[in-house]
Amino acid sequence: MSHPPLPHSPAAERNQGPILAVLQSLLAPEGAALEIASGTGQHAAHFAAALPGWSWQPTDLQGTHFGAIAGWAAHTGARNVRTPVALDVLQPAWPADGPAFSQPFDLIYCANMLHIAPWACCAGLMRGAARHLAPGGLLVTYGPYLEDGVPTAAGNLAFDASLRAQDAAWGIRRIDDVAAVAAGAGLRLAARHAMPANNLLLVWTRATPAPDARPDTTHHP
């Protein structure tokens, strides 16, 4: 399929089909989605076009790609993509500028951010998702992960090394570490989907009961 002269990620074009297939198996016919770190906007456009009952709110740390996000939405004919807004997961209010989101989201989607952002962004993502997910809503994260007891693919080992060489704060994250941070925000890992190119799609939901509601059984000397 030809694409317009817009910022273009070959990886996003390759993985959008497999990701969409999983999303379609998870999601109701209608809902509201918030995408964190939309980048070029290819995923937003592709998913919104295939999920016409959903409104899709793209965001990114800066407005660099906002024109591309709108361009890709126009290219696919997706009229259910909202105007992109700046969002920093580390900020206590989402989005970063203007009024905070007033309506909860049925889906919060974040692809390929955790390994190219400081580790603190994982906690920011989880806390923000806990604030903004609707009851029964899903947080979906996608990308490469390290799993205890599962051999890491050679390609992911090389990718991890290249990331850390670029920025010592970057790197592929261990699922157990991400899950521990999620638990602190009241979220739990509900499903793991193996994806092409040694990636995973992880589905997170609210923990029941939330960690703060559990009795404190920790032994204090």
PDB file of N, CA and C in Angstrom, residues 100-147:
ATOM      1  N   ALA A 100      -7.697  19.213  31.960  1.00  0.00           N
ATOM      2  CA  ALA A 100      -7.465  17.773  32.109  1.00  0.00           C
ATOM      3  C   ALA A 100      -8.597  16.997  31.449  1.00  0.00           C
ATOM      4  N   PHE A 101      -8.316  15.776  31.024  1.00  0.00           N
ATOM      5  CA  PHE A 101      -9.353  14.934  30.448  1.00  0.00           C
ATOM      6  C   PHE A 101     -10.483  14.787  31.469  1.00  0.00           C
ATOM      7  N   SER A 102     -11.696  15.050  31.025  1.00  0.00           N
ATOM      8  CA  SER A 102     -12.832  15.003  31.942  1.00  0.00           C
ATOM      9  C   SER A 102     -13.588  13.687  31.872  1.00  0.00           C
ATOM     10  N   GLN A 103     -13.444  12.966  30.769  1.00  0.00           N
ATOM     11  CA  GLN A 103     -14.147  11.697  30.600  1.00  0.00           C
ATOM     12  C   GLN A 103     -13.137  10.546  30.647  1.00  0.00           C
ATOM     13  N   PRO A 104     -13.501   9.433  31.286  1.00  0.00           N
ATOM     14  CA  PRO A 104     -12.571   8.297  31.336  1.00  0.00           C
ATOM     15  C   PRO A 104     -12.450   7.606  29.976  1.00  0.00           C
ATOM     16  N   PHE A 105     -11.420   6.814  29.828  1.00  0.00           N
ATOM     17  CA  PHE A 105     -11.167   6.103  28.582  1.00  0.00           C
ATOM     18  C   PHE A 105     -11.350   4.602  28.790  1.00  0.00           C
ATOM     19  N   ASP A 106     -11.943   3.962  27.787  1.00  0.00           N
ATOM     20  CA  ASP A 106     -12.138   2.513  27.833  1.00  0.00           C
ATOM     21  C   ASP A 106     -10.859   1.765  27.459  1.00  0.00           C
ATOM     22  N   LEU A 107      -9.983   2.447  26.725  1.00  0.00           N
ATOM     23  CA  LEU A 107      -8.691   1.869  26.326  1.00  0.00           C
ATOM     24  C   LEU A 107      -7.634   2.949  26.431  1.00  0.00           C
ATOM     25  N   ILE A 108      -6.521   2.626  27.059  1.00  0.00           N
ATOM     26  CA  ILE A 108      -5.321   3.455  26.988  1.00  0.00           C
ATOM     27  C   ILE A 108      -4.258   2.587  26.322  1.00  0.00           C
ATOM     28  N   TYR A 109      -3.716   3.076  25.227  1.00  0.00           N
ATOM     29  CA  TYR A 109      -2.821   2.292  24.377  1.00  0.00           C
ATOM     30  C   TYR A 109      -1.461   2.975  24.316  1.00  0.00           C
ATOM     31  N   CYS A 110      -0.405   2.216  24.535  1.00  0.00           N
ATOM     32  CA  CYS A 110       0.958   2.772  24.528  1.00  0.00           C
ATOM     33  C   CYS A 110       1.905   1.759  23.895  1.00  0.00           C
ATOM     34  N   ALA A 111       2.438   2.092  22.733  1.00  0.00           N
ATOM     35  CA  ALA A 111       3.347   1.188  22.019  1.00  0.00           C
ATOM     36  C   ALA A 111       4.752   1.777  21.990  1.00  0.00           C
ATOM     37  N   ASN A 112       5.723   0.916  22.267  1.00  0.00           N
ATOM     38  CA  ASN A 112       7.133   1.244  22.053  1.00  0.00           C
ATOM     39  C   ASN A 112       7.570   2.542  22.730  1.00  0.00           C
ATOM     40  N   MET A 113       7.114   2.727  23.966  1.00  0.00           N
ATOM     41  CA  MET A 113       7.570   3.877  24.732  1.00  0.00           C
ATOM     42  C   MET A 113       8.484   3.487  25.888  1.00  0.00           C
ATOM     43  N   LEU A 114       8.151   2.417  26.591  1.00  0.00           N
ATOM     44  CA  LEU A 114       8.829   2.134  27.855  1.00  0.00           C
ATOM     45  C   LEU A 114      10.325   1.942  27.691  1.00  0.00           C
ATOM     46  N   HIS A 115      10.765   1.399  26.553  1.00  0.00           N
ATOM     47  CA  HIS A 115      12.198   1.136  26.391  1.00  0.00           C
ATOM     48  C   HIS A 115      12.974   2.336  25.852  1.00  0.00           C
ATOM     49  N   ILE A 116      12.280   3.379  25.408  1.00  0.00           N
ATOM     50  CA  ILE A 116      12.975   4.579  24.930  1.00  0.00           C
ATOM     51  C   ILE A 116      12.565   5.784  25.762  1.00  0.00           C
ATOM     52  N   ALA A 117      12.410   5.555  27.039  1.00  0.00           N
ATOM     53  CA  ALA A 117      12.072   6.609  27.988  1.00  0.00           C
ATOM     54  C   ALA A 117      12.697   6.241  29.330  1.00  0.00           C
ATOM     55  N   PRO A 118      12.959   7.211  30.183  1.00  0.00           N
ATOM     56  CA  PRO A 118      13.482   6.891  31.516  1.00  0.00           C
ATOM     57  C   PRO A 118      12.519   5.976  32.270  1.00  0.00           C
ATOM     58  N   TRP A 119      13.060   5.176  33.177  1.00  0.00           N
ATOM     59  CA  TRP A 119      12.259   4.207  33.920  1.00  0.00           C
ATOM     60  C   TRP A 119      11.102   4.875  34.673  1.00  0.00           C
ATOM     61  N   ALA A 120      11.291   6.117  35.117  1.00  0.00           N
ATOM     62  CA  ALA A 120      10.226   6.820  35.837  1.00  0.00           C
ATOM     63  C   ALA A 120       8.961   6.947  34.990  1.00  0.00           C
ATOM     64  N   CYS A 121       9.103   6.910  33.668  1.00  0.00           N
ATOM     65  CA  CYS A 121       7.929   7.036  32.798  1.00  0.00           C
ATOM     66  C   CYS A 121       7.000   5.839  32.930  1.00  0.00           C
ATOM     67  N   CYS A 122       7.542   4.684  33.326  1.00  0.00           N
ATOM     68  CA  CYS A 122       6.684   3.512  33.537  1.00  0.00           C
ATOM     69  C   CYS A 122       5.708   3.786  34.670  1.00  0.00           C
ATOM     70  N   ALA A 123       6.212   4.314  35.776  1.00  0.00           N
ATOM     71  CA  ALA A 123       5.329   4.641  36.891  1.00  0.00           C
ATOM     72  C   ALA A 123       4.352   5.739  36.504  1.00  0.00           C
ATOM     73  N   GLY A 124       4.819   6.721  35.738  1.00  0.00           N
ATOM     74  CA  GLY A 124       3.919   7.775  35.293  1.00  0.00           C
ATOM     75  C   GLY A 124       2.792   7.242  34.437  1.00  0.00           C
ATOM     76  N   LEU A 125       3.130   6.309  33.540  1.00  0.00           N
ATOM     77  CA  LEU A 125       2.108   5.699  32.687  1.00  0.00           C
ATOM     78  C   LEU A 125       1.087   4.949  33.523  1.00  0.00           C
ATOM     79  N   MET A 126       1.561   4.152  34.471  1.00  0.00           N
ATOM     80  CA  MET A 126       0.648   3.339  35.273  1.00  0.00           C
ATOM     81  C   MET A 126      -0.245   4.204  36.159  1.00  0.00           C
ATOM     82  N   ARG A 127       0.329   5.221  36.774  1.00  0.00           N
ATOM     83  CA  ARG A 127      -0.476   6.105  37.622  1.00  0.00           C
ATOM     84  C   ARG A 127      -1.519   6.851  36.799  1.00  0.00           C
ATOM     85  N   GLY A 128      -1.108   7.345  35.635  1.00  0.00           N
ATOM     86  CA  GLY A 128      -2.047   8.054  34.783  1.00  0.00           C
ATOM     87  C   GLY A 128      -3.146   7.150  34.270  1.00  0.00           C
ATOM     88  N   ALA A 129      -2.788   5.926  33.901  1.00  0.00           N
ATOM     89  CA  ALA A 129      -3.805   4.979  33.441  1.00  0.00           C
ATOM     90  C   ALA A 129      -4.808   4.691  34.544  1.00  0.00           C
ATOM     91  N   ALA A 130      -4.310   4.518  35.766  1.00  0.00           N
ATOM     92  CA  ALA A 130      -5.222   4.265  36.881  1.00  0.00           C
ATOM     93  C   ALA A 130      -6.173   5.438  37.094  1.00  0.00           C
ATOM     94  N   ARG A 131      -5.699   6.662  36.842  1.00  0.00           N
ATOM     95  CA  ARG A 131      -6.559   7.843  37.001  1.00  0.00           C
ATOM     96  C   ARG A 131      -7.615   7.928  35.911  1.00  0.00           C
ATOM     97  N   HIS A 132      -7.260   7.529  34.706  1.00  0.00           N
ATOM     98  CA  HIS A 132      -8.109   7.857  33.558  1.00  0.00           C
ATOM     99  C   HIS A 132      -8.839   6.676  32.932  1.00  0.00           C
ATOM    100  N   LEU A 133      -8.614   5.459  33.403  1.00  0.00           N
ATOM    101  CA  LEU A 133      -9.345   4.318  32.850  1.00  0.00           C
ATOM    102  C   LEU A 133     -10.776   4.287  33.384  1.00  0.00           C
ATOM    103  N   ALA A 134     -11.708   3.991  32.503  1.00  0.00           N
ATOM    104  CA  ALA A 134     -13.092   3.769  32.907  1.00  0.00           C
ATOM    105  C   ALA A 134     -13.184   2.437  33.650  1.00  0.00           C
ATOM    106  N   PRO A 135     -14.228   2.226  34.437  1.00  0.00           N
ATOM    107  CA  PRO A 135     -14.428   0.906  35.055  1.00  0.00           C
ATOM    108  C   PRO A 135     -14.425  -0.177  33.973  1.00  0.00           C
ATOM    109  N   GLY A 136     -13.620  -1.209  34.168  1.00  0.00           N
ATOM    110  CA  GLY A 136     -13.509  -2.257  33.167  1.00  0.00           C
ATOM    111  C   GLY A 136     -12.607  -1.904  32.003  1.00  0.00           C
ATOM    112  N   GLY A 137     -11.973  -0.719  32.044  1.00  0.00           N
ATOM    113  CA  GLY A 137     -11.111  -0.301  30.951  1.00  0.00           C
ATOM    114  C   GLY A 137      -9.801  -1.065  30.927  1.00  0.00           C
ATOM    115  N   LEU A 138      -9.114  -0.996  29.792  1.00  0.00           N
ATOM    116  CA  LEU A 138      -7.872  -1.737  29.575  1.00  0.00           C
ATOM    117  C   LEU A 138      -6.728  -0.793  29.257  1.00  0.00           C
ATOM    118  N   LEU A 139      -5.574  -1.058  29.839  1.00  0.00           N
ATOM    119  CA  LEU A 139      -4.320  -0.464  29.402  1.00  0.00           C
ATOM    120  C   LEU A 139      -3.597  -1.512  28.572  1.00  0.00           C
ATOM    121  N   VAL A 140      -3.240  -1.168  27.351  1.00  0.00           N
ATOM    122  CA  VAL A 140      -2.521  -2.084  26.460  1.00  0.00           C
ATOM    123  C   VAL A 140      -1.159  -1.483  26.166  1.00  0.00           C
ATOM    124  N   THR A 141      -0.103  -2.233  26.469  1.00  0.00           N
ATOM    125  CA  THR A 141       1.253  -1.808  26.129  1.00  0.00           C
ATOM    126  C   THR A 141       1.842  -2.811  25.141  1.00  0.00           C
ATOM    127  N   TYR A 142       2.658  -2.299  24.241  1.00  0.00           N
ATOM    128  CA  TYR A 142       3.238  -3.142  23.187  1.00  0.00           C
ATOM    129  C   TYR A 142       4.712  -2.812  23.050  1.00  0.00           C
ATOM    130  N   GLY A 143       5.514  -3.842  22.812  1.00  0.00           N
ATOM    131  CA  GLY A 143       6.928  -3.644  22.558  1.00  0.00           C
ATOM    132  C   GLY A 143       7.733  -4.853  22.988  1.00  0.00           C
ATOM    133  N   PRO A 144       9.055  -4.737  22.991  1.00  0.00           N
ATOM    134  CA  PRO A 144       9.902  -5.831  23.458  1.00  0.00           C
ATOM    135  C   PRO A 144       9.996  -5.810  24.984  1.00  0.00           C
ATOM    136  N   TYR A 145      10.048  -6.982  25.581  1.00  0.00           N
ATOM    137  CA  TYR A 145      10.190  -7.097  27.036  1.00  0.00           C
ATOM    138  C   TYR A 145      11.156  -8.235  27.344  1.00  0.00           C
ATOM    139  N   LEU A 146      11.755  -8.177  28.513  1.00  0.00           N
ATOM    140  CA  LEU A 146      12.560  -9.275  29.033  1.00  0.00           C
ATOM    141  C   LEU A 146      11.689 -10.092  29.982  1.00  0.00           C
ATOM    142  N   GLU A 147      11.760 -11.423  29.862  1.00  0.00           N
ATOM    143  CA  GLU A 147      10.958 -12.305  30.711  1.00  0.00           C
ATOM    144  C   GLU A 147      11.866 -13.282  31.443  1.00  0.00           C
TER     145      GLU A 147
END
